[in-house]
Coordinates of C-alpha atoms in Angstrom, one line a residue:
M1 CA -6.4 -21.0 10.1
G2 CA -6.3 -21.1 5.6
V3 CA -4.1 -19.7 3.6
S4 CA -4.7 -20.8 0.1
R5 CA -7.2 -21.4 -2.1
G6 CA -7.3 -25.2 -2.5
S7 CA -10.4 -25.4 -4.7
G8 CA -10.2 -26.2 -7.8
R9 CA -6.6 -26.3 -8.2
R10 CA -4.3 -29.8 -9.5
S11 CA -4.2 -32.5 -6.9
S12 CA -0.1 -32.5 -5.7
R13 CA 1.2 -36.3 -6.3
P14 CA 4.8 -36.6 -5.7
V15 CA 6.6 -38.0 -9.2
G16 CA 10.0 -39.3 -7.5
A17 CA 12.9 -38.0 -5.6
A18 CA 15.3 -34.5 -6.2
L19 CA 17.5 -35.7 -8.6
V20 CA 19.7 -33.0 -8.2
A21 CA 20.9 -30.2 -5.3
A22 CA 19.6 -26.9 -5.5
F23 CA 22.5 -24.7 -5.9
T24 CA 21.1 -22.5 -3.0
G25 CA 23.3 -21.2 0.5
L26 CA 27.3 -20.9 -1.4
V27 CA 28.9 -17.9 -0.3
V28 CA 31.7 -17.2 -2.5
A29 CA 34.1 -13.9 -2.2
A30 CA 32.5 -11.4 -4.2
G31 CA 33.0 -11.2 -8.6
A32 CA 34.2 -15.0 -7.9
A33 CA 33.0 -16.9 -11.4
V34 CA 30.2 -19.2 -10.7
P35 CA 30.0 -22.5 -12.9
A36 CA 26.6 -22.9 -14.6
T37 CA 24.9 -25.3 -13.2
A38 CA 22.7 -28.4 -14.7
A39 CA 20.3 -30.9 -14.8
P40 CA 19.9 -34.2 -15.0
A41 CA 20.5 -34.9 -19.0
A42 CA 17.2 -36.5 -18.6
P43 CA 14.6 -35.6 -15.8
P44 CA 11.5 -37.9 -15.8
P45 CA 8.4 -37.0 -17.8
A46 CA 6.1 -35.3 -15.6
A47 CA 4.0 -37.6 -14.4
D48 CA -0.6 -36.8 -15.7
G49 CA 0.9 -33.4 -16.6
Q50 CA 2.6 -32.4 -13.7
P51 CA 5.4 -30.5 -14.1
Y52 CA 7.5 -30.9 -11.3
V53 CA 9.6 -33.7 -8.9
L54 CA 9.3 -33.1 -5.7
G55 CA 12.4 -33.7 -3.7
D56 CA 12.9 -35.5 0.1
D57 CA 12.5 -32.0 1.5
G58 CA 8.6 -32.0 -0.1
A59 CA 9.3 -29.4 -2.7
T60 CA 9.9 -29.1 -5.9
A61 CA 13.3 -30.4 -6.8
P62 CA 15.4 -27.7 -9.6
V63 CA 15.1 -30.8 -12.2
Y64 CA 15.2 -29.0 -15.4
S65 CA 17.7 -26.9 -17.7
Y66 CA 17.9 -23.5 -17.1
G67 CA 20.4 -23.4 -19.5
D68 CA 19.1 -24.7 -21.5
A69 CA 15.5 -22.9 -21.0
I70 CA 13.5 -21.3 -23.8
K71 CA 13.5 -17.7 -23.9
E72 CA 11.0 -15.6 -25.8
S73 CA 10.4 -12.1 -26.0
V74 CA 6.5 -11.2 -27.1
W75 CA 4.3 -8.6 -27.1
V76 CA 0.7 -8.9 -25.8
D77 CA -2.3 -6.3 -27.0
A78 CA -4.3 -4.4 -24.4
P79 CA -6.9 -1.8 -24.9
D80 CA -5.5 1.9 -26.0
L81 CA -4.7 3.2 -22.5
D82 CA -3.9 6.5 -23.4
G83 CA -6.4 7.7 -25.2
D84 CA -4.0 8.1 -28.2
G85 CA -6.3 5.6 -30.4
Q86 CA -4.0 3.6 -31.0
P87 CA -3.7 -0.1 -28.9
E88 CA -1.1 -0.7 -26.5
R89 CA 2.1 -3.4 -26.5
I90 CA 2.8 -4.5 -23.3
A91 CA 6.3 -6.6 -23.6
A92 CA 6.8 -9.6 -21.8
D93 CA 9.9 -11.1 -21.7
L94 CA 9.7 -15.2 -20.2
I95 CA 11.9 -18.3 -19.8
R96 CA 10.0 -21.4 -19.5
P97 CA 11.8 -24.7 -19.0
A98 CA 12.8 -26.8 -22.7
E99 CA 12.2 -30.0 -21.5
L100 CA 8.7 -29.0 -20.6
D101 CA 7.9 -27.8 -24.0
G102 CA 5.1 -29.7 -25.4
E103 CA 5.1 -32.1 -22.7
A104 CA 3.4 -30.3 -19.9
E105 CA 2.2 -26.9 -18.5
V106 CA 3.8 -24.9 -16.0
P107 CA 2.1 -22.5 -13.9
V108 CA 4.0 -19.0 -14.3
V109 CA 6.5 -16.6 -11.2
M110 CA 5.4 -13.0 -12.8
D111 CA 7.3 -10.0 -11.5
A112 CA 5.7 -6.4 -13.7
S113 CA 7.6 -3.5 -12.9
P114 CA 8.1 0.0 -14.7
Y115 CA 11.4 -0.3 -13.6
Y116 CA 13.6 -2.7 -15.7
S117 CA 15.0 0.0 -18.5
C118 CA 14.9 3.1 -16.0
C119 CA 16.6 2.6 -12.5
G120 CA 16.9 -2.0 -12.7
R121 CA 15.7 -3.9 -9.7
G122 CA 16.8 -5.2 -6.6
N123 CA 19.8 -3.6 -4.0
E124 CA 22.5 -4.2 -6.9
S125 CA 19.8 -2.5 -10.1
E126 CA 20.5 -4.8 -12.4
L127 CA 18.4 -4.5 -15.6
K128 CA 17.0 -6.9 -18.3
T129 CA 20.1 -7.3 -21.3
Y130 CA 18.9 -8.5 -24.7
D131 CA 21.0 -10.3 -27.3
A132 CA 21.0 -9.3 -31.1
D133 CA 18.5 -10.3 -32.2
G134 CA 15.8 -8.4 -29.7
T135 CA 15.3 -11.6 -27.6
I136 CA 15.6 -11.4 -23.7
E137 CA 18.7 -12.6 -22.4
S138 CA 19.5 -11.8 -18.9
F139 CA 17.0 -11.4 -16.3
P140 CA 17.2 -9.5 -13.0
L141 CA 16.9 -11.0 -9.4
F142 CA 16.8 -14.3 -8.5
Y143 CA 13.3 -15.8 -9.7
D144 CA 14.0 -16.9 -12.8
N145 CA 17.6 -18.6 -11.8
Y146 CA 16.0 -20.2 -8.5
F147 CA 12.1 -21.5 -10.2
V148 CA 12.5 -22.2 -13.7
P149 CA 14.2 -25.3 -12.8
R150 CA 11.7 -26.4 -10.5
G151 CA 8.9 -25.9 -12.8
Y152 CA 7.5 -22.6 -13.5
A153 CA 8.7 -20.3 -16.3
F154 CA 8.7 -16.9 -14.9
V155 CA 7.7 -13.6 -17.0
A156 CA 9.0 -10.4 -16.8
V157 CA 6.3 -7.5 -17.6
D158 CA 7.3 -3.8 -19.0
M159 CA 4.5 -2.3 -17.3
A160 CA 2.8 0.5 -19.9
G161 CA 4.7 3.1 -20.4
T162 CA 8.9 2.3 -19.2
G163 CA 10.8 -0.1 -21.0
R164 CA 10.1 -1.8 -24.4
S165 CA 6.0 -1.3 -23.7
T166 CA 3.5 1.1 -25.5
G167 CA 1.5 4.0 -23.5
C168 CA 2.0 6.4 -21.0
T169 CA 2.1 5.4 -17.2
D170 CA -0.6 7.1 -14.7
H171 CA 1.0 6.5 -11.2
G172 CA -0.9 3.6 -10.2
G173 CA -3.8 4.2 -12.8
P174 CA -6.0 2.1 -15.4
S175 CA -3.2 2.7 -17.9
D176 CA -0.6 0.8 -14.8
I177 CA -3.0 -2.0 -14.2
L178 CA -4.7 -2.6 -17.1
S179 CA -1.4 -3.0 -19.2
V180 CA -0.7 -5.9 -16.6
K181 CA -4.5 -7.4 -16.2
A182 CA -3.3 -7.6 -19.9
V183 CA -0.7 -10.5 -19.7
V184 CA -2.6 -12.8 -17.5
D185 CA -5.4 -12.7 -20.0
W186 CA -2.9 -13.7 -22.2
L187 CA -1.8 -16.2 -20.3
N188 CA -4.8 -17.8 -19.4
G189 CA -5.8 -17.9 -23.2
R190 CA -8.0 -15.3 -23.1
G191 CA -5.7 -12.2 -25.4
T192 CA -3.0 -12.1 -27.8
A193 CA 0.0 -11.2 -28.8
S194 CA 3.3 -11.6 -31.0
Y195 CA 6.5 -11.8 -31.6
A196 CA 8.9 -9.1 -32.4
D197 CA 8.4 -10.1 -36.8
G198 CA 4.7 -10.1 -35.8
T199 CA 4.0 -13.7 -35.7
P200 CA 1.5 -14.8 -33.1
A201 CA 2.8 -15.6 -30.0
E202 CA 0.8 -18.5 -27.9
S203 CA 0.7 -19.3 -24.7
S204 CA -0.6 -23.0 -24.7
W205 CA 2.3 -23.9 -22.7
S206 CA 0.8 -22.5 -19.4
T207 CA -1.1 -23.7 -17.2
G208 CA -2.5 -20.4 -16.4
A209 CA -2.1 -19.9 -12.9
T210 CA 0.0 -17.2 -12.3
G211 CA 1.7 -15.6 -9.2
M212 CA 2.7 -12.2 -8.6
I213 CA 5.2 -11.1 -6.8
G214 CA 7.6 -7.6 -6.7
K215 CA 9.0 -4.8 -4.3
S216 CA 7.6 -1.0 -4.2
Y217 CA 6.1 -0.4 -7.6
D218 CA 5.9 -4.1 -8.6
G219 CA 4.6 -4.7 -6.0
T220 CA 1.6 -2.3 -5.5
L221 CA 1.2 -3.9 -9.2
A222 CA 0.4 -7.3 -8.0
N223 CA -2.2 -5.5 -5.8
G224 CA -4.0 -3.6 -8.3
V225 CA -4.2 -6.0 -10.7
A226 CA -5.4 -8.9 -7.8
A227 CA -8.2 -6.4 -7.0
T228 CA -9.2 -6.8 -10.1
G229 CA -10.7 -9.4 -9.9
V230 CA -8.6 -10.8 -12.6
E231 CA -9.4 -14.5 -13.8
G232 CA -6.1 -17.0 -13.0
L233 CA -4.2 -14.6 -11.1
E234 CA -3.6 -17.0 -8.0
T235 CA -1.1 -15.0 -6.0
I236 CA 0.7 -12.2 -4.9
V237 CA 3.4 -11.5 -3.1
P238 CA 3.5 -7.2 -2.6
I239 CA 6.8 -6.8 -1.0
A240 CA 6.8 -3.1 0.2
A241 CA 3.8 -2.9 -2.0
I242 CA 1.2 0.6 -2.1
S243 CA -2.5 -0.5 -1.3
S244 CA -3.9 3.2 -1.7
W245 CA -1.7 5.7 -3.3
Y246 CA -2.8 7.9 -1.5
D247 CA -1.8 6.8 1.7
Y248 CA 1.8 6.6 -0.2
D249 CA 1.7 10.2 -1.9
R250 CA -0.1 12.0 1.6
A251 CA -1.3 11.6 4.7
Q252 CA -5.8 13.0 6.3
G253 CA -5.1 15.3 3.3
L254 CA -1.0 16.9 3.7
P255 CA 0.6 16.1 -0.1
F256 CA 4.2 14.9 1.1
S257 CA 4.9 16.9 -1.5
T258 CA 3.8 18.8 -4.6
G259 CA 3.7 17.3 -8.1
Y260 CA 4.6 14.0 -7.3
P261 CA 2.5 11.4 -9.2
A262 CA 3.3 13.3 -12.9
W263 CA 7.0 13.3 -11.2
L264 CA 7.6 9.8 -10.5
S265 CA 5.6 9.2 -13.3
Q266 CA 7.8 11.0 -15.7
Y267 CA 10.9 9.2 -13.5
V268 CA 10.4 5.7 -14.9
A269 CA 9.3 5.8 -17.8
G270 CA 13.0 7.5 -18.0
D271 CA 15.9 5.4 -20.7
R272 CA 12.2 3.8 -22.6
H273 CA 13.2 2.0 -25.6
E274 CA 10.2 3.8 -27.7
A275 CA 9.8 7.5 -27.5
K276 CA 6.2 9.2 -26.3
N277 CA 5.1 12.3 -26.1
C278 CA 2.9 12.3 -22.3
S279 CA 2.8 15.5 -21.4
A280 CA -0.6 15.7 -22.3
Q281 CA -1.3 12.8 -19.3
L282 CA 1.0 14.0 -17.1
E283 CA -0.5 17.9 -16.9
Q284 CA -3.9 15.8 -16.1
M285 CA -2.3 14.0 -13.5
T286 CA -1.2 17.5 -11.7
A287 CA -4.2 19.0 -12.1
D288 CA -6.8 15.9 -11.3
S289 CA -4.0 15.0 -8.4
A290 CA -5.7 18.4 -6.0
D291 CA -2.3 19.2 -4.4
D292 CA -4.0 22.6 -3.2
T293 CA -6.7 20.9 -0.7
G294 CA -5.2 17.7 -0.3
A295 CA -8.0 16.1 -0.8
H296 CA -9.0 12.6 -1.6
N297 CA -10.9 12.8 -4.8
A298 CA -11.4 10.6 -7.6
F299 CA -8.1 11.1 -8.8
W300 CA -7.1 9.3 -5.7
D301 CA -10.3 6.8 -6.0
E302 CA -9.3 4.8 -9.4
R303 CA -5.9 4.5 -7.5
D304 CA -6.9 2.9 -4.4
Y305 CA -6.9 -1.0 -4.5
R306 CA -9.1 -1.3 -0.7
A307 CA -11.3 0.4 -1.9
G308 CA -11.2 2.4 -5.4
T309 CA -13.6 2.6 -8.5
L310 CA -10.6 -0.1 -10.1
G311 CA -10.8 -2.3 -8.0
D312 CA -11.4 -3.7 -4.6
A313 CA -10.4 -6.1 -1.8
S314 CA -13.7 -7.7 -2.1
Q315 CA -12.6 -9.0 -5.8
V316 CA -9.4 -10.3 -4.5
T317 CA -10.1 -14.1 -5.6
A318 CA -5.6 -14.8 -5.7
S319 CA -4.4 -15.7 -1.6
V320 CA -2.0 -12.8 -0.6
F321 CA 1.2 -13.2 0.9
V322 CA 2.5 -10.2 1.9
M323 CA 6.1 -8.2 3.3
H324 CA 6.4 -5.2 4.7
G325 CA 9.8 -3.3 7.4
L326 CA 8.0 -1.8 9.5
Q327 CA 10.4 1.5 9.6
D328 CA 9.9 1.5 6.3
T329 CA 9.3 5.3 5.5
N330 CA 8.9 5.3 1.6
V331 CA 5.7 3.6 1.6
D332 CA 4.7 4.0 5.2
T333 CA 2.8 0.9 7.3
P334 CA -0.8 1.9 7.0
N335 CA -0.2 0.3 2.9
F336 CA 0.5 -2.9 4.7
S337 CA -1.7 -2.0 7.6
R338 CA -5.0 -0.9 6.4
W339 CA -4.5 -4.2 2.9
W340 CA -4.5 -6.7 5.3
E341 CA -7.5 -5.7 7.6
A342 CA -9.6 -5.4 4.3
L343 CA -8.3 -8.3 2.6
G344 CA -9.4 -9.8 6.3
E345 CA -13.1 -8.3 6.3
H346 CA -13.5 -10.3 2.5
G347 CA -12.2 -13.3 4.0
V348 CA -9.0 -13.5 1.5
D349 CA -6.0 -16.0 2.3
R350 CA -3.3 -14.1 3.6
K351 CA -0.3 -14.7 5.1
M352 CA 2.0 -11.5 6.5
W353 CA 6.1 -10.9 7.8
L354 CA 6.9 -8.2 9.2
S355 CA 10.5 -7.2 9.7
R356 CA 12.6 -4.6 11.8
L357 CA 13.8 -2.6 8.2
G358 CA 13.0 -0.2 6.3
H359 CA 11.7 0.0 2.3
V360 CA 14.1 -3.4 2.0
D361 CA 13.7 -7.2 0.3
P362 CA 13.5 -9.5 2.4
F363 CA 15.7 -12.0 -0.3
D364 CA 18.3 -9.5 1.3
S365 CA 17.7 -9.1 4.9
D366 CA 16.4 -12.8 5.8
R367 CA 17.8 -14.5 2.4
A368 CA 18.1 -18.3 3.5
A369 CA 14.6 -18.2 5.2
W370 CA 12.8 -15.7 2.6
V371 CA 13.6 -18.3 0.1
D372 CA 12.3 -21.1 1.6
T373 CA 9.6 -19.6 2.4
L374 CA 8.6 -18.1 -0.7
H375 CA 9.4 -21.5 -2.2
R376 CA 7.2 -23.4 -0.4
W377 CA 4.8 -21.4 -0.8
F378 CA 4.5 -20.5 -5.2
D379 CA 4.7 -24.8 -4.6
H380 CA 1.3 -24.3 -3.0
E381 CA -0.5 -22.1 -5.3
L382 CA 0.8 -22.3 -7.7
H383 CA 1.8 -26.1 -8.5
G384 CA -0.9 -27.4 -6.1
V385 CA 2.1 -29.4 -4.0
R386 CA -0.1 -29.9 -0.2
N387 CA 2.9 -28.7 2.0
G388 CA 1.2 -27.8 5.3
I389 CA 2.0 -24.0 4.7
D390 CA -1.5 -23.6 4.8
R391 CA -1.5 -24.9 8.3
E392 CA 1.2 -22.4 9.8
P393 CA 1.3 -19.1 11.6
A394 CA 0.0 -17.2 8.7
V395 CA 2.5 -14.0 10.5
R396 CA 5.7 -13.7 11.6
V397 CA 6.7 -10.0 12.9
E398 CA 10.2 -9.0 14.5
V399 CA 9.9 -7.6 17.9
A400 CA 12.9 -6.6 18.4
P401 CA 16.7 -6.6 15.8
D402 CA 16.6 -10.5 14.9
E403 CA 13.7 -11.9 17.2
W404 CA 10.5 -13.0 15.5
V405 CA 7.3 -14.4 17.4
E406 CA 4.9 -16.4 15.5
Q407 CA 1.1 -15.7 15.3
D408 CA -1.7 -16.4 13.9
D409 CA -3.0 -13.1 13.2
W410 CA -2.3 -9.4 12.8
P411 CA -1.7 -7.4 15.1
A412 CA -1.7 -9.0 18.3
A413 CA -3.3 -6.4 20.4
K414 CA -7.2 -6.7 20.5
R415 CA -7.2 -4.0 23.0
T416 CA -6.3 -0.4 23.2
T417 CA -5.1 1.5 26.1
K418 CA -6.3 4.8 26.2
L419 CA -3.7 7.9 27.7
R420 CA -4.1 10.8 28.5
P421 CA -1.3 14.1 28.8
K422 CA -2.2 16.3 31.6
A423 CA -0.5 20.0 32.0
D424 CA 2.7 19.2 34.3
G425 CA 3.4 16.7 31.1
S426 CA 3.1 13.4 32.0
L427 CA 1.0 11.1 30.2
S428 CA -0.7 8.3 32.2
L429 CA -4.0 6.1 32.2
G430 CA -6.5 7.2 33.3
A431 CA -10.5 9.0 33.3
G432 CA -9.6 12.8 31.0
G433 CA -9.0 16.0 33.1
P434 CA -10.7 19.3 33.2
A435 CA -10.8 21.0 29.9
V436 CA -7.1 22.7 30.2
D437 CA -5.5 24.3 26.9
A438 CA -1.8 23.4 26.2
D439 CA -0.4 25.7 23.8
W440 CA 2.3 26.3 21.3
V441 CA 3.4 28.4 18.2
N442 CA 3.7 27.0 14.9
D443 CA 7.8 26.8 13.8
P444 CA 7.4 25.7 9.9
S445 CA 11.3 25.8 10.2
Q446 CA 10.9 22.5 12.2
R447 CA 11.9 19.2 12.3
F448 CA 10.4 16.4 13.8
S449 CA 13.1 15.0 15.3
R450 CA 13.8 18.9 17.0
A451 CA 10.8 18.4 18.7
L452 CA 12.1 15.5 20.6
G453 CA 14.3 16.4 23.4
A454 CA 14.1 17.8 27.0
G455 CA 14.0 21.2 28.0
E456 CA 11.8 24.5 27.4
N457 CA 10.7 24.6 23.5
P458 CA 7.6 27.1 22.3
H459 CA 7.0 25.3 19.3
R460 CA 5.8 21.8 20.4
L461 CA 4.3 20.0 24.1
L462 CA 5.8 16.7 24.8
F463 CA 4.1 14.0 27.5
T464 CA 6.0 11.7 28.6
T465 CA 5.0 8.5 30.9
G466 CA 6.9 7.5 33.6
T467 CA 8.9 4.0 33.6
L468 CA 7.2 1.0 32.0
R469 CA 7.4 -1.7 35.0
D470 CA 7.3 -4.6 32.3
D471 CA 8.0 -4.8 28.6
L472 CA 5.2 -3.7 26.6
R473 CA 4.4 -4.5 22.9
V474 CA 2.7 -1.7 20.8
S475 CA 1.0 -3.7 17.7
G476 CA -1.5 -2.2 15.5
T477 CA -2.2 1.3 14.8
P478 CA -1.5 4.0 17.1
S479 CA -3.6 7.4 16.8
V480 CA -4.5 10.8 18.9
T481 CA -7.7 12.2 19.2
T482 CA -8.4 16.1 20.1
T483 CA -9.7 19.2 20.3
V484 CA -7.6 22.0 18.4
S485 CA -7.8 25.3 18.1
S486 CA -6.1 27.3 15.9
D487 CA -5.9 31.0 14.6
A488 CA -4.5 29.8 10.6
P489 CA -6.5 30.4 7.9
T490 CA -5.0 26.3 6.7
G491 CA -3.6 24.7 9.8
Q492 CA -1.5 21.4 10.1
V493 CA -0.8 19.4 12.7
T494 CA 1.8 16.3 13.6
V495 CA 1.1 13.9 16.1
G496 CA 3.7 11.2 17.6
L497 CA 4.9 8.1 19.5
V498 CA 8.5 8.1 20.8
D499 CA 9.9 5.1 23.2
Y500 CA 13.0 6.9 25.1
G501 CA 15.5 4.4 26.3
P502 CA 18.9 3.0 25.7
A503 CA 19.1 0.0 23.2
D504 CA 20.4 -1.9 21.2
R505 CA 18.5 -1.5 17.4
V506 CA 17.6 -1.6 14.3
L507 CA 18.9 2.0 12.6
P508 CA 16.7 4.2 9.9
Q509 CA 20.8 4.6 8.3
G510 CA 20.3 2.8 4.4
D511 CA 16.5 1.4 5.9
G512 CA 18.6 -0.2 8.8
A513 CA 20.5 -2.8 5.7
L514 CA 24.1 -2.5 5.3
T515 CA 25.8 -4.7 1.8
L516 CA 28.5 -6.5 2.3
E517 CA 31.4 -7.7 0.3
T518 CA 30.6 -11.3 0.1
E519 CA 28.0 -13.3 -2.4
S520 CA 25.8 -16.0 -1.8
C521 CA 23.9 -17.3 -5.0
W522 CA 20.1 -18.8 -5.2
G523 CA 19.5 -20.6 -8.1
A524 CA 20.6 -22.0 -11.2
A525 CA 23.3 -20.3 -13.7
S526 CA 23.7 -19.7 -17.2
A527 CA 26.4 -18.1 -18.6
V528 CA 25.3 -14.8 -18.6
D529 CA 23.4 -15.2 -15.5
D530 CA 25.2 -16.2 -12.5
A531 CA 22.5 -15.6 -9.9
C532 CA 24.8 -14.4 -6.9
Y533 CA 24.0 -12.0 -4.5
L534 CA 26.1 -9.4 -2.2
D535 CA 24.4 -10.2 1.1
V536 CA 23.4 -7.7 3.2
E537 CA 23.0 -7.9 7.0
R538 CA 21.2 -5.5 9.9
R539 CA 22.8 -2.1 10.5
I540 CA 22.6 -2.1 14.4
G541 CA 23.5 -0.2 16.8
P542 CA 22.8 1.5 20.7
T543 CA 20.6 5.2 20.3
D544 CA 18.8 6.5 23.3
L545 CA 15.1 6.8 21.9
Q546 CA 13.0 5.5 18.9
V547 CA 10.5 7.4 17.0
L548 CA 7.3 4.5 16.0
A549 CA 5.3 6.0 14.2
R550 CA 3.3 9.7 13.3
G551 CA 1.3 11.0 11.9
W552 CA -0.9 14.0 10.5
A553 CA -3.4 15.7 9.2
R554 CA -4.7 19.1 7.7
L555 CA -6.9 22.2 9.5
D556 CA -9.4 23.9 6.9
G557 CA -10.4 26.6 8.7
A558 CA -9.6 29.3 11.8
G559 CA -11.0 27.8 14.4
T560 CA -11.8 24.7 16.2
H561 CA -11.5 21.0 14.9
R562 CA -12.5 18.0 16.8
L563 CA -9.9 14.8 14.9
T564 CA -9.0 12.0 15.1
V565 CA -5.2 11.5 13.7
E566 CA -3.9 8.2 12.4
M567 CA -0.3 7.3 13.3
Q568 CA 2.1 4.9 11.5
A569 CA 1.3 1.1 12.1
N570 CA 4.1 -0.7 13.8
D571 CA 4.7 -3.6 16.4
L572 CA 7.2 -4.1 18.5
V573 CA 8.7 -4.2 22.0
V574 CA 9.3 -1.2 24.6
P575 CA 11.5 -3.2 27.0
A576 CA 10.9 -2.4 31.1
G577 CA 12.8 0.6 31.7
H578 CA 11.9 2.9 29.0
Q579 CA 9.6 5.7 29.2
L580 CA 7.2 6.4 26.1
G581 CA 6.7 9.7 24.7
L582 CA 3.7 12.0 23.4
V583 CA 4.8 15.2 20.9
V584 CA 2.5 17.4 19.2
M585 CA 3.4 20.2 16.9
G586 CA 2.6 21.6 14.0
T587 CA 4.6 22.0 10.5
D588 CA 6.9 19.0 10.4
R589 CA 9.5 20.1 8.0
G590 CA 10.7 17.9 5.4
A591 CA 7.5 15.2 6.6
T592 CA 4.9 16.7 4.3
V593 CA 4.2 19.9 2.3
T594 CA 3.8 23.4 4.8
V595 CA 0.4 25.0 4.3
D596 CA 0.9 27.0 7.5
P597 CA 3.8 28.7 6.9
A598 CA 3.6 31.6 9.9
A599 CA 3.9 32.2 13.5
S600 CA 0.4 30.8 14.6
E601 CA -0.9 29.7 17.5
Y602 CA -2.5 26.7 18.0
S603 CA -4.2 25.1 21.3
V604 CA -5.3 21.7 22.1
D605 CA -7.8 20.9 24.8
L606 CA -5.5 18.6 27.3
G607 CA -9.6 17.0 29.1
S608 CA -10.6 16.1 26.0
T609 CA -7.1 14.7 24.6
T610 CA -6.5 11.0 24.5
L611 CA -3.6 8.5 22.8
D612 CA -5.1 5.5 21.9
L613 CA -2.7 2.8 22.3
P614 CA -2.7 -1.2 21.1
V615 CA -0.9 -2.9 23.7
T616 CA 0.1 -5.9 24.9
G617 CA 1.1 -6.6 28.0
P618 CA 0.5 -5.6 31.3
R619 CA -1.2 -2.2 31.0
A620 CA -0.8 -0.8 35.2
S621 CA 2.4 -0.9 34.1
F622 CA 4.0 2.8 34.5
A623 CA 5.5 3.6 37.6
P624 CA 7.8 6.8 38.5
G625 CA 11.7 7.5 37.4
A626 CA 13.9 9.2 36.2
S627 CA 13.6 11.2 32.7
Q628 CA 15.0 9.3 29.9
V629 CA 14.7 11.9 26.9
P630 CA 18.1 13.6 25.8
D631 CA 18.4 17.2 25.1
A632 CA 17.4 18.4 22.0
D633 CA 21.1 18.9 20.8
D634 CA 22.3 15.2 21.7
I635 CA 19.6 13.9 18.8
D636 CA 20.8 12.7 15.7
P637 CA 18.1 14.1 13.3
S638 CA 18.3 10.7 11.8
V639 CA 15.6 9.3 13.9
A640 CA 13.3 10.8 12.1
P641 CA 13.7 10.3 8.4
L642 CA 11.8 12.2 6.2
T643 CA 9.3 10.8 3.8
G644 CA 10.3 8.8 1.5
V645 CA 8.0 10.6 -1.3
V646 CA 9.8 13.9 -1.6
I647 CA 11.2 14.7 -4.8
P648 CA 14.4 15.6 -5.6
D649 CA 15.8 19.1 -6.0

């Protein structure tokens, strides 16, 4: 299994041992001063133009001075992306080793973002800072501190319409993506740029080999730029990133909120340095996004990086290292699972980490292992170092708190087990039963957590398996295929998969992450940037149940509907002694827009209903046992968090 493209890369030849130790892993008290670290006074020249020195561990060593590195702010020329007749100017702030200036070209680690002015990056919401002349002074995150001393440049790009860039934001559309692509083109000698005084800025210091990385919107930009097939983008590392904005904003015709594209676009443009009236673009997005129908139309086609009109998975030439939290309710898991599948269908070299956390950067949750892996990945993909990472298992999954497994592909399940709900409330293997209807009355005020409990509840259906004799790993995307009848002019269906049984789990509060008071430092320091960040640990505690996946679908028109509701992807071990539960209901208040606000009557034909469950382990492992379902009044609503795209009040 290969995870990188070797064709056309520079060969890797070690040119020496590590001359300085990496400033990593040092734990200091919060707020403690951290001394600047310096490289040797005269690092060896790069052999044959290679800009790195390999240490004894086979990884690039930090031999170049971070404190003396060259910092530049440039504006890259881009096409007119907001329709005002003027080309855009995209701010790109960069730092690169001074010792290699004019001596060797360096590859680029890039984090393009809309958040450098409005909101900050990382767990501590760091912003860019500038000196009195307007040149970049300090960068958020650790990428510059860690990689520049190892022979890389770091470039932080303000997406169009944000920070110091011109233009307007457009919710993952052409302006967002093409503004960042223009910087990749410039780094590869296909574009122009200038300094603040108007003099030309050259990229002759760059090899052109670029690796994009970032969490959330930043990683989404990496996905979108890769989908254009731009030459020179060698790898991307999307963390908790969107691959289809439709999947981020809605599910099978049900928006998670209304007016969201315009709201988010305006939000990320906050605190931009140059005022711009983008109201016309915001109004157009609201009109085009079709909140009223929930349709996947041309607006969403442009924002689909898997199979869209701006770019798609078939054009991706960069390798892709995906990282996602399996309990992410902001960027739901179909964004990684469907992206992974599409990349595989087109032969893209892939690697992936899946954690049990929510919307969390692995630099915070699994710092040492993540930095080591990322370091080796960039060495291989950008410097061409033959370190064997392409021969290691491609996928690493946290299947229980702090319990990781490695495998060559994902999902682990290669088969689907069909479970069928019965009129007695059971959920079991075997053939379908007779055509028996099960009914509920819609309650537009009911939250999903309320529907999970034992006892009478006319506003949902609940089916449970027997007790598991063996551990059962659910790995992939569950779905429910059913026939639903309703008298609602516009109806909605919610389905959910639940693990009932006491266990220590990663808790949903705070995305499962707890920020501590200690710090650790990852990279070289300077007078204005110490590379130290607060440590984070998992929030682990006992719970009586866990929601494994939910799915939602719109029903257009009263009558009978045959449909399949896809749930969120997941991968975890359900312990022996637990039960699985299937919940079916109408409105899921707070999770999606309410399109059925009435006490409408719904029914499902149990004889034609199946839960398709991707599992590994013994399939016939259910046995009679005492119910594990708690009373509804004992269930903490936090077990079913709201989706992350609801507009704040």
